[in-house]
């Protein structure tokens, strides 16, 4: 039998029983908030509405709502009904979102009212969609409805996953998004690890910067609930407007911040951090990409007091390694910090292309097994099987696709993405290493390097750069700079200056878009 | 008079070489940024494969023969060196 200790929504129920009047969630953009007691009661009402349309254990329910108290109520309402939530990017094309909902055969979708028509247009006439307003959530200034989805005819078989809690769709290399399956157990393993590693209290005020379809949101949503702390929702617009985001974080006295390095860099540059009081900020987590050391140094100048953690882990594993930064960064440090040792709830292995362990200290792919690892990809048995290496004892190790080497004390150094290794003139080139060198140029604000196949040379390496003073540097200057910092075979063939580099909906550099630029 | 003939020779060599380097290895670059003494090999503008391309161009354009042991940054690192090298082969 499940108890509140075994489920994600149990974290909320436990805190609601203990501190019903304490503020659970604040929405600065709509200027509203909800107490633990009311939040839990609203989630209960939503779970009843879901049960009425037949949602039961393991059923998928979509969330297609901009970040708001309504959208986080949907998260917990769906979990309470026994269902698993499938959040999508409200800014993505309705066609992509409809693909995701159809791919995992949702029984219902919680949708913002103004998005319903666009979504309906993407379902053909084998589907019947019926809309029921969830008017008990109207007080939160974002009207939402429950859309029941019924498909006529034969139903394709769907996987049955015990204790399914959510599916996060990530972009797939085939062009179709693939759904990463997590259970209550795998998410709780990560949530509890976080709480065991960093001390939190009910007075903490957590940022929720990441959108709910991005895995960084798992820490944001559940860790505060476990501690009866307060979560401050940062919506899509506010999250990308540093001139408002910085003042908001100060005004709302956020104590625990979590975002990508890209957002922290924008905050340093445009957030007017000097003009506000951030003395409440005590923990800063970052994850999702490498934090160039020069931008990290600028951040520490603005926010010297918090403890910083570099968290690492693909959506498939949750966070699986972590590195606590020293209080100051050595003056002469140019390399990014390590991704750190493996989290205590997981185990790590570094292997070669044949899944054989490499010699200690040698480069290889990082494999992860343990409590926080996914169950596989939804409806993609072959892709799921390829994702793991199964050892002689039958343990499934997830292939992260990241190349690391192990330094002293079990600390892993990130070398690069396996799929960002290219061969050029017979040499193996890690594109991330070129980016790291470009960041050493004093005027470079952003650097991204892509490789494209080329009939004549095999590989053409293109660097895309943005500049702190907006003045593009010429190829001769940049080639000379690279020649001073990199082996010859790693010098890019082309340099392209951009006002700023394109980003994905999760605020990482959009390499696909760069490949399409010329 | 002799100096003028020499000068004319230099430009006949330098200009096509400069245009070739700009078109082939530095598309989009401001032509004035490529100076007589800009380091090409040590400055990362041409790598070993590009050096082969440059040499092929020099051989065809100026009808000269370049030996393998001459293809190095002592002879080919700047427009100035390339020009002297080609003149010495004439």
Short mmCIF file of N, CA, C and O in Angstrom, two decimals, chain A residues 206-320:
data_model
loop_
_atom_site.label_atom_id
_atom_site.label_comp_id
_atom_site.label_asym_id
_atom_site.label_seq_id
_atom_site.Cartn_x
_atom_site.Cartn_y
_atom_site.Cartn_z
N UNK A 206 11.92 29.33 -2.69
CA UNK A 206 12.56 28.76 -3.89
C UNK A 206 12.09 29.48 -5.15
O UNK A 206 10.91 29.75 -5.31
N UNK A 207 13.01 29.66 -6.09
CA UNK A 207 12.62 30.13 -7.41
C UNK A 207 12.11 28.93 -8.22
O UNK A 207 12.56 27.81 -8.02
N UNK A 208 11.16 29.20 -9.10
CA UNK A 208 10.78 28.18 -10.08
C UNK A 208 10.98 28.83 -11.43
O UNK A 208 10.07 29.40 -12.01
N UNK A 209 12.22 28.79 -11.90
CA UNK A 209 12.51 29.45 -13.18
C UNK A 209 12.23 28.53 -14.36
O UNK A 209 11.69 28.95 -15.37
N UNK A 210 12.62 27.28 -14.26
CA UNK A 210 12.49 26.37 -15.41
C UNK A 210 11.02 26.11 -15.72
O UNK A 210 10.21 25.97 -14.82
N UNK A 211 10.68 26.02 -17.01
CA UNK A 211 9.32 25.59 -17.35
C UNK A 211 9.09 24.14 -16.90
O UNK A 211 10.06 23.39 -16.76
N UNK A 212 7.83 23.77 -16.69
CA UNK A 212 7.57 22.44 -16.13
C UNK A 212 7.92 21.30 -17.09
O UNK A 212 8.05 20.16 -16.66
N UNK A 213 8.07 21.61 -18.39
CA UNK A 213 8.46 20.52 -19.30
C UNK A 213 9.98 20.31 -19.31
O UNK A 213 10.48 19.45 -20.02
N UNK A 214 10.70 21.08 -18.51
CA UNK A 214 12.16 21.01 -18.43
C UNK A 214 12.50 20.33 -17.10
O UNK A 214 11.88 20.64 -16.08
N UNK A 215 13.50 19.43 -17.10
CA UNK A 215 13.74 18.62 -15.90
C UNK A 215 14.21 19.42 -14.69
O UNK A 215 14.08 18.95 -13.57
N UNK A 216 14.74 20.63 -14.89
CA UNK A 216 15.14 21.42 -13.71
C UNK A 216 13.93 21.69 -12.80
O UNK A 216 14.08 21.94 -11.61
N UNK A 217 12.72 21.63 -13.39
CA UNK A 217 11.52 21.92 -12.60
C UNK A 217 11.26 20.89 -11.51
O UNK A 217 10.53 21.18 -10.56
N UNK A 218 11.84 19.71 -11.61
CA UNK A 218 11.54 18.66 -10.61
C UNK A 218 12.04 19.10 -9.23
O UNK A 218 11.34 18.95 -8.23
N UNK A 219 13.24 19.66 -9.19
CA UNK A 219 13.74 20.18 -7.91
C UNK A 219 12.83 21.32 -7.43
O UNK A 219 12.39 21.35 -6.28
N UNK A 220 12.53 22.25 -8.35
CA UNK A 220 11.73 23.43 -7.98
C UNK A 220 10.38 23.03 -7.37
O UNK A 220 9.94 23.61 -6.39
N UNK A 221 9.72 22.08 -8.02
CA UNK A 221 8.34 21.78 -7.62
C UNK A 221 8.30 21.01 -6.30
O UNK A 221 7.50 21.31 -5.42
N UNK A 222 9.17 20.01 -6.15
CA UNK A 222 8.97 19.06 -5.04
C UNK A 222 9.80 19.34 -3.79
O UNK A 222 9.36 19.03 -2.69
N UNK A 223 11.00 19.90 -3.96
CA UNK A 223 11.82 20.12 -2.75
C UNK A 223 11.14 21.11 -1.80
O UNK A 223 11.04 20.84 -0.60
N UNK A 224 10.62 22.25 -2.28
CA UNK A 224 9.92 23.15 -1.35
C UNK A 224 8.71 22.48 -0.68
O UNK A 224 8.46 22.71 0.51
N UNK A 225 7.99 21.65 -1.44
CA UNK A 225 6.80 20.99 -0.87
C UNK A 225 7.21 20.07 0.28
O UNK A 225 6.52 19.96 1.29
N UNK A 226 8.36 19.40 0.11
CA UNK A 226 8.82 18.49 1.16
C UNK A 226 9.09 19.24 2.46
O UNK A 226 8.85 18.72 3.55
N UNK A 227 9.56 20.48 2.35
CA UNK A 227 9.96 21.23 3.54
C UNK A 227 8.90 22.22 4.01
O UNK A 227 9.14 22.95 4.97
N UNK A 228 7.77 22.28 3.34
CA UNK A 228 6.77 23.28 3.70
C UNK A 228 7.27 24.69 3.43
O UNK A 228 6.87 25.65 4.09
N UNK A 229 8.15 24.82 2.46
CA UNK A 229 8.71 26.13 2.10
C UNK A 229 7.81 26.78 1.04
O UNK A 229 6.73 26.26 0.73
N UNK A 230 8.25 27.92 0.50
CA UNK A 230 7.42 28.65 -0.46
C UNK A 230 8.09 28.65 -1.83
O UNK A 230 9.30 28.83 -1.93
N UNK A 231 7.26 28.46 -2.85
CA UNK A 231 7.76 28.43 -4.22
C UNK A 231 7.30 29.69 -4.94
O UNK A 231 6.11 30.03 -4.91
N UNK A 232 8.24 30.38 -5.59
CA UNK A 232 7.90 31.60 -6.33
C UNK A 232 7.96 31.28 -7.82
O UNK A 232 9.03 30.99 -8.38
N UNK A 233 6.80 31.30 -8.46
CA UNK A 233 6.71 30.92 -9.87
C UNK A 233 7.24 32.05 -10.75
O UNK A 233 6.90 33.21 -10.57
N UNK A 234 8.07 31.67 -11.69
CA UNK A 234 8.59 32.64 -12.65
C UNK A 234 8.13 32.21 -14.02
O UNK A 234 8.55 31.18 -14.54
N UNK A 235 7.21 32.98 -14.58
CA UNK A 235 6.60 32.61 -15.85
C UNK A 235 7.53 32.85 -17.02
O UNK A 235 8.64 33.38 -16.87
N UNK A 236 7.04 32.46 -18.20
CA UNK A 236 7.86 32.50 -19.41
C UNK A 236 8.38 33.91 -19.71
O UNK A 236 9.55 34.08 -20.05
N UNK A 237 7.53 34.93 -19.60
CA UNK A 237 7.95 36.29 -19.95
C UNK A 237 8.91 36.88 -18.92
O UNK A 237 9.98 37.36 -19.25
N UNK A 238 8.51 36.79 -17.67
CA UNK A 238 9.35 37.32 -16.59
C UNK A 238 10.72 36.62 -16.60
O UNK A 238 11.76 37.26 -16.43
N UNK A 239 10.70 35.31 -16.84
CA UNK A 239 11.93 34.52 -16.80
C UNK A 239 12.95 34.95 -17.83
O UNK A 239 14.14 34.70 -17.67
N UNK A 240 12.49 35.56 -18.90
CA UNK A 240 13.40 35.96 -19.97
C UNK A 240 13.62 37.46 -20.02
O UNK A 240 14.18 37.97 -20.99
N UNK A 241 13.17 38.16 -19.00
CA UNK A 241 13.34 39.62 -18.97
C UNK A 241 14.18 39.98 -17.74
O UNK A 241 13.64 40.28 -16.67
N UNK A 242 15.51 39.93 -17.88
CA UNK A 242 16.37 40.11 -16.71
C UNK A 242 16.14 41.43 -15.98
O UNK A 242 16.27 41.48 -14.75
N UNK A 243 15.75 42.49 -16.71
CA UNK A 243 15.55 43.79 -16.04
C UNK A 243 14.40 43.72 -15.04
O UNK A 243 14.35 44.50 -14.09
N UNK A 244 13.46 42.78 -15.22
CA UNK A 244 12.38 42.60 -14.23
C UNK A 244 12.69 41.44 -13.30
O UNK A 244 12.28 41.42 -12.13
N UNK A 245 13.42 40.45 -13.82
CA UNK A 245 13.68 39.23 -13.04
C UNK A 245 14.56 39.51 -11.82
O UNK A 245 14.28 39.02 -10.72
N UNK A 246 15.63 40.31 -12.02
CA UNK A 246 16.53 40.63 -10.91
C UNK A 246 15.79 41.31 -9.76
O UNK A 246 15.79 40.82 -8.63
N UNK A 247 15.11 42.45 -10.05
CA UNK A 247 14.36 43.13 -8.99
C UNK A 247 13.32 42.23 -8.32
O UNK A 247 13.15 42.27 -7.10
N UNK A 248 12.66 41.37 -9.12
CA UNK A 248 11.65 40.48 -8.54
C UNK A 248 12.29 39.53 -7.53
O UNK A 248 11.77 39.32 -6.43
N UNK A 249 13.46 38.95 -7.89
CA UNK A 249 14.12 37.99 -6.99
C UNK A 249 14.50 38.66 -5.67
O UNK A 249 14.43 38.04 -4.61
N UNK A 250 14.89 39.94 -5.75
CA UNK A 250 15.24 40.67 -4.52
C UNK A 250 13.98 40.97 -3.70
O UNK A 250 13.92 40.70 -2.50
N UNK A 251 12.98 41.49 -4.40
CA UNK A 251 11.74 41.89 -3.73
C UNK A 251 11.06 40.71 -3.04
O UNK A 251 10.57 40.81 -1.93
N UNK A 252 11.06 39.56 -3.73
CA UNK A 252 10.40 38.37 -3.17
C UNK A 252 11.30 37.61 -2.21
O UNK A 252 10.95 36.53 -1.75
N UNK A 253 12.49 38.15 -1.96
CA UNK A 253 13.44 37.55 -1.01
C UNK A 253 13.67 36.06 -1.28
O UNK A 253 13.59 35.21 -0.37
N UNK A 254 13.94 35.75 -2.55
CA UNK A 254 14.23 34.36 -2.91
C UNK A 254 15.51 33.92 -2.20
O UNK A 254 16.51 34.64 -2.17
N UNK A 255 15.47 32.73 -1.60
CA UNK A 255 16.63 32.22 -0.87
C UNK A 255 17.35 31.11 -1.63
O UNK A 255 18.52 30.85 -1.38
N UNK A 256 16.62 30.39 -2.50
CA UNK A 256 17.21 29.28 -3.25
C UNK A 256 16.92 29.50 -4.73
O UNK A 256 15.74 29.53 -5.13
N UNK A 257 17.97 29.68 -5.50
CA UNK A 257 17.81 29.95 -6.94
C UNK A 257 18.27 28.75 -7.73
O UNK A 257 19.27 28.11 -7.38
N UNK A 258 17.53 28.44 -8.81
CA UNK A 258 17.95 27.33 -9.69
C UNK A 258 17.61 27.71 -11.13
O UNK A 258 16.44 27.96 -11.44
N UNK A 259 18.65 27.77 -11.97
CA UNK A 259 18.39 28.02 -13.39
C UNK A 259 19.61 27.57 -14.20
O UNK A 259 20.60 27.11 -13.65
N UNK A 260 19.51 27.78 -15.50
CA UNK A 260 20.66 27.51 -16.36
C UNK A 260 21.69 28.64 -16.19
O UNK A 260 21.33 29.76 -15.82
N UNK A 261 22.94 28.37 -16.53
CA UNK A 261 23.95 29.45 -16.55
C UNK A 261 23.56 30.59 -17.49
O UNK A 261 23.83 31.75 -17.17
N UNK A 262 22.91 30.29 -18.62
CA UNK A 262 22.53 31.37 -19.56
C UNK A 262 21.71 32.44 -18.87
O UNK A 262 21.91 33.63 -19.10
N UNK A 263 20.75 32.01 -18.04
CA UNK A 263 19.88 32.97 -17.36
C UNK A 263 20.67 33.76 -16.32
O UNK A 263 20.51 34.97 -16.18
N UNK A 264 21.54 33.08 -15.60
CA UNK A 264 22.35 33.79 -14.60
C UNK A 264 23.25 34.82 -15.27
O UNK A 264 23.46 35.91 -14.75
N UNK A 265 23.77 34.48 -16.44
CA UNK A 265 24.62 35.42 -17.16
C UNK A 265 23.81 36.66 -17.57
O UNK A 265 24.26 37.79 -17.43
N UNK A 266 22.59 36.43 -18.07
CA UNK A 266 21.74 37.56 -18.44
C UNK A 266 21.41 38.43 -17.23
O UNK A 266 21.34 39.65 -17.33
N UNK A 267 21.20 37.76 -16.07
CA UNK A 267 20.91 38.53 -14.85
C UNK A 267 22.09 39.43 -14.49
O UNK A 267 21.90 40.59 -14.12
N UNK A 268 23.30 38.90 -14.60
CA UNK A 268 24.48 39.69 -14.27
C UNK A 268 24.57 40.87 -15.22
O UNK A 268 24.84 42.01 -14.81
N UNK A 269 24.30 40.61 -16.49
CA UNK A 269 24.51 41.65 -17.50
C UNK A 269 23.41 42.70 -17.50
O UNK A 269 23.68 43.89 -17.62
N UNK A 270 22.17 42.27 -17.36
CA UNK A 270 21.04 43.20 -17.54
C UNK A 270 20.10 43.28 -16.34
O UNK A 270 19.06 43.92 -16.42
N UNK A 271 20.43 42.59 -15.25
CA UNK A 271 19.48 42.50 -14.13
C UNK A 271 19.59 43.63 -13.12
O UNK A 271 18.88 43.62 -12.12
N UNK A 272 20.48 44.60 -13.35
CA UNK A 272 20.70 45.71 -12.39
C UNK A 272 20.89 45.18 -10.98
O UNK A 272 20.32 45.71 -10.02
N UNK A 273 21.70 44.13 -10.84
CA UNK A 273 21.81 43.46 -9.54
C UNK A 273 22.38 44.38 -8.47
O UNK A 273 22.04 44.25 -7.29
N UNK A 274 23.24 45.33 -8.88
CA UNK A 274 23.85 46.24 -7.89
C UNK A 274 22.81 47.09 -7.15
O UNK A 274 23.05 47.55 -6.05
N UNK A 275 21.68 47.32 -7.81
CA UNK A 275 20.71 48.24 -7.23
C UNK A 275 19.72 47.58 -6.28
O UNK A 275 18.78 48.20 -5.82
N UNK A 276 19.92 46.27 -6.02
CA UNK A 276 18.94 45.57 -5.19
C UNK A 276 19.63 44.75 -4.11
O UNK A 276 20.81 44.45 -4.21
N UNK A 277 18.83 44.39 -3.12
CA UNK A 277 19.37 43.68 -1.96
C UNK A 277 19.10 42.17 -2.12
O UNK A 277 17.95 41.75 -2.08
N UNK A 278 20.17 41.42 -2.29
CA UNK A 278 20.02 39.96 -2.44
C UNK A 278 20.56 39.23 -1.21
O UNK A 278 21.00 38.09 -1.32
N UNK A 279 20.52 39.87 -0.06
CA UNK A 279 21.12 39.24 1.11
C UNK A 279 20.38 37.97 1.53
O UNK A 279 20.94 37.13 2.24
N UNK A 280 19.11 37.82 1.08
CA UNK A 280 18.37 36.60 1.44
C UNK A 280 18.88 35.37 0.67
O UNK A 280 18.74 34.24 1.12
N UNK A 281 19.46 35.60 -0.50
CA UNK A 281 19.88 34.50 -1.38
C UNK A 281 20.98 33.68 -0.72
O UNK A 281 22.04 34.22 -0.40
N UNK A 282 20.74 32.38 -0.47
CA UNK A 282 21.77 31.61 0.23
C UNK A 282 22.24 30.38 -0.52
O UNK A 282 23.31 29.84 -0.22
N UNK A 283 21.45 29.90 -1.48
CA UNK A 283 21.87 28.74 -2.28
C UNK A 283 21.57 29.03 -3.74
O UNK A 283 20.47 29.48 -4.06
N UNK A 284 22.55 28.79 -4.61
CA UNK A 284 22.33 28.92 -6.05
C UNK A 284 22.73 27.61 -6.72
O UNK A 284 23.87 27.16 -6.57
N UNK A 285 21.76 27.00 -7.40
CA UNK A 285 22.04 25.81 -8.20
C UNK A 285 22.08 26.23 -9.67
O UNK A 285 21.25 27.04 -10.09
N UNK A 286 23.00 25.67 -10.43
CA UNK A 286 22.89 25.83 -11.88
C UNK A 286 23.13 24.49 -12.55
O UNK A 286 23.82 23.63 -12.01
N UNK A 287 22.55 24.33 -13.72
CA UNK A 287 22.61 23.04 -14.44
C UNK A 287 22.18 23.26 -15.87
O UNK A 287 21.64 24.31 -16.21
N UNK A 288 22.42 22.27 -16.68
CA UNK A 288 21.89 22.29 -18.04
C UNK A 288 22.93 22.57 -19.10
O UNK A 288 22.75 22.23 -20.25
N UNK A 289 24.01 23.23 -18.73
CA UNK A 289 25.08 23.53 -19.69
C UNK A 289 26.31 23.95 -18.89
O UNK A 289 26.24 24.16 -17.69
N UNK A 290 27.42 24.07 -19.60
CA UNK A 290 28.66 24.49 -18.95
C UNK A 290 28.57 25.98 -18.61
O UNK A 290 28.06 26.77 -19.39
N UNK A 291 29.04 26.35 -17.42
CA UNK A 291 29.05 27.76 -17.02
C UNK A 291 30.44 28.31 -17.33
O UNK A 291 31.41 28.00 -16.63
N UNK A 292 30.59 29.14 -18.40
CA UNK A 292 31.92 29.68 -18.70
C UNK A 292 32.46 30.44 -17.49
O UNK A 292 31.74 31.21 -16.86
N UNK A 293 33.72 30.19 -17.17
CA UNK A 293 34.24 30.66 -15.88
C UNK A 293 34.22 32.18 -15.77
O UNK A 293 34.00 32.73 -14.70
N UNK A 294 34.38 32.89 -16.90
CA UNK A 294 34.40 34.35 -16.77
C UNK A 294 33.02 34.89 -16.38
O UNK A 294 32.92 35.85 -15.64
N UNK A 295 31.97 34.25 -16.87
CA UNK A 295 30.63 34.69 -16.48
C UNK A 295 30.33 34.30 -15.03
O UNK A 295 29.65 35.02 -14.30
N UNK A 296 30.84 33.12 -14.63
CA UNK A 296 30.64 32.70 -13.25
C UNK A 296 31.35 33.66 -12.29
O UNK A 296 30.81 34.02 -11.23
N UNK A 297 32.55 34.09 -12.67
CA UNK A 297 33.28 35.06 -11.83
C UNK A 297 32.47 36.36 -11.68
O UNK A 297 32.37 36.91 -10.59
N UNK A 298 31.90 36.83 -12.78
CA UNK A 298 31.10 38.07 -12.69
C UNK A 298 29.90 37.87 -11.77
O UNK A 298 29.51 38.78 -11.04
N UNK A 299 29.29 36.67 -11.83
CA UNK A 299 28.15 36.41 -10.96
C UNK A 299 28.57 36.45 -9.49
O UNK A 299 27.89 37.04 -8.65
N UNK A 300 29.71 35.82 -9.19
CA UNK A 300 30.17 35.80 -7.79
C UNK A 300 30.51 37.20 -7.28
O UNK A 300 30.43 37.46 -6.08
N UNK A 301 30.89 38.09 -8.19
CA UNK A 301 31.12 39.47 -7.76
C UNK A 301 29.82 40.14 -7.34
O UNK A 301 29.78 40.92 -6.40
N UNK A 302 28.74 39.81 -8.05
CA UNK A 302 27.44 40.42 -7.73
C UNK A 302 26.78 39.73 -6.54
O UNK A 302 26.13 40.37 -5.72
N UNK A 303 26.88 38.41 -6.51
CA UNK A 303 26.26 37.62 -5.44
C UNK A 303 27.36 36.83 -4.73
O UNK A 303 27.53 35.64 -4.98
N UNK A 304 28.11 37.45 -3.83
CA UNK A 304 29.23 36.73 -3.21
C UNK A 304 28.82 35.76 -2.10
O UNK A 304 29.59 34.89 -1.75
N UNK A 305 27.61 35.91 -1.55
CA UNK A 305 27.29 35.17 -0.32
C UNK A 305 26.74 33.75 -0.50
O UNK A 305 27.05 32.88 0.32
N UNK A 306 25.94 33.48 -1.53
CA UNK A 306 25.34 32.14 -1.57
C UNK A 306 26.37 31.03 -1.75
O UNK A 306 27.48 31.26 -2.21
N UNK A 307 25.94 29.81 -1.40
CA UNK A 307 26.70 28.61 -1.71
C UNK A 307 26.25 28.18 -3.11
O UNK A 307 25.05 28.12 -3.38
N UNK A 308 27.21 27.89 -3.97
CA UNK A 308 26.89 27.53 -5.36
C UNK A 308 27.10 26.04 -5.60
O UNK A 308 28.10 25.47 -5.15
N UNK A 309 26.14 25.44 -6.31
CA UNK A 309 26.28 24.03 -6.71
C UNK A 309 26.11 23.91 -8.22
O UNK A 309 25.13 24.42 -8.78
N UNK A 310 27.06 23.22 -8.84
CA UNK A 310 26.93 22.84 -10.23
C UNK A 310 26.27 21.45 -10.25
O UNK A 310 26.86 20.48 -9.78
N UNK A 311 25.04 21.37 -10.72
CA UNK A 311 24.33 20.09 -10.78
C UNK A 311 24.41 19.57 -12.21
O UNK A 311 24.28 20.34 -13.16
N UNK A 312 24.57 18.27 -12.33
CA UNK A 312 24.68 17.68 -13.66
C UNK A 312 23.75 16.47 -13.75
O UNK A 312 23.69 15.67 -12.80
N UNK A 313 23.11 16.32 -14.88
CA UNK A 313 22.35 15.10 -15.14
C UNK A 313 21.40 15.31 -16.29
O UNK A 313 20.74 16.35 -16.36
N UNK A 314 21.33 14.35 -17.22
CA UNK A 314 20.33 14.45 -18.28
C UNK A 314 18.92 14.23 -17.71
O UNK A 314 18.78 13.70 -16.60
N UNK A 315 17.91 14.62 -18.48
CA UNK A 315 16.52 14.38 -18.08
C UNK A 315 16.32 12.91 -17.68
O UNK A 315 15.57 12.60 -16.77
N UNK A 316 17.03 12.03 -18.36
CA UNK A 316 16.86 10.58 -18.16
C UNK A 316 17.31 10.10 -16.79
O UNK A 316 16.92 9.02 -16.35
N UNK A 317 18.19 10.86 -16.11
CA UNK A 317 18.72 10.37 -14.82
C UNK A 317 18.37 11.29 -13.66
O UNK A 317 18.70 10.97 -12.52
N UNK A 318 17.72 12.42 -13.92
CA UNK A 318 17.68 13.49 -12.92
C UNK A 318 19.13 13.91 -12.62
O UNK A 318 20.06 13.47 -13.30
N UNK A 319 19.32 14.71 -11.59
CA UNK A 319 20.68 15.10 -11.23
C UNK A 319 21.42 13.86 -10.76
O UNK A 319 20.90 13.10 -9.94
N UNK A 320 22.63 13.62 -11.29
CA UNK A 320 23.36 12.42 -10.88
C UNK A 320 24.80 12.72 -10.43
O UNK A 320 25.44 11.85 -9.86
#
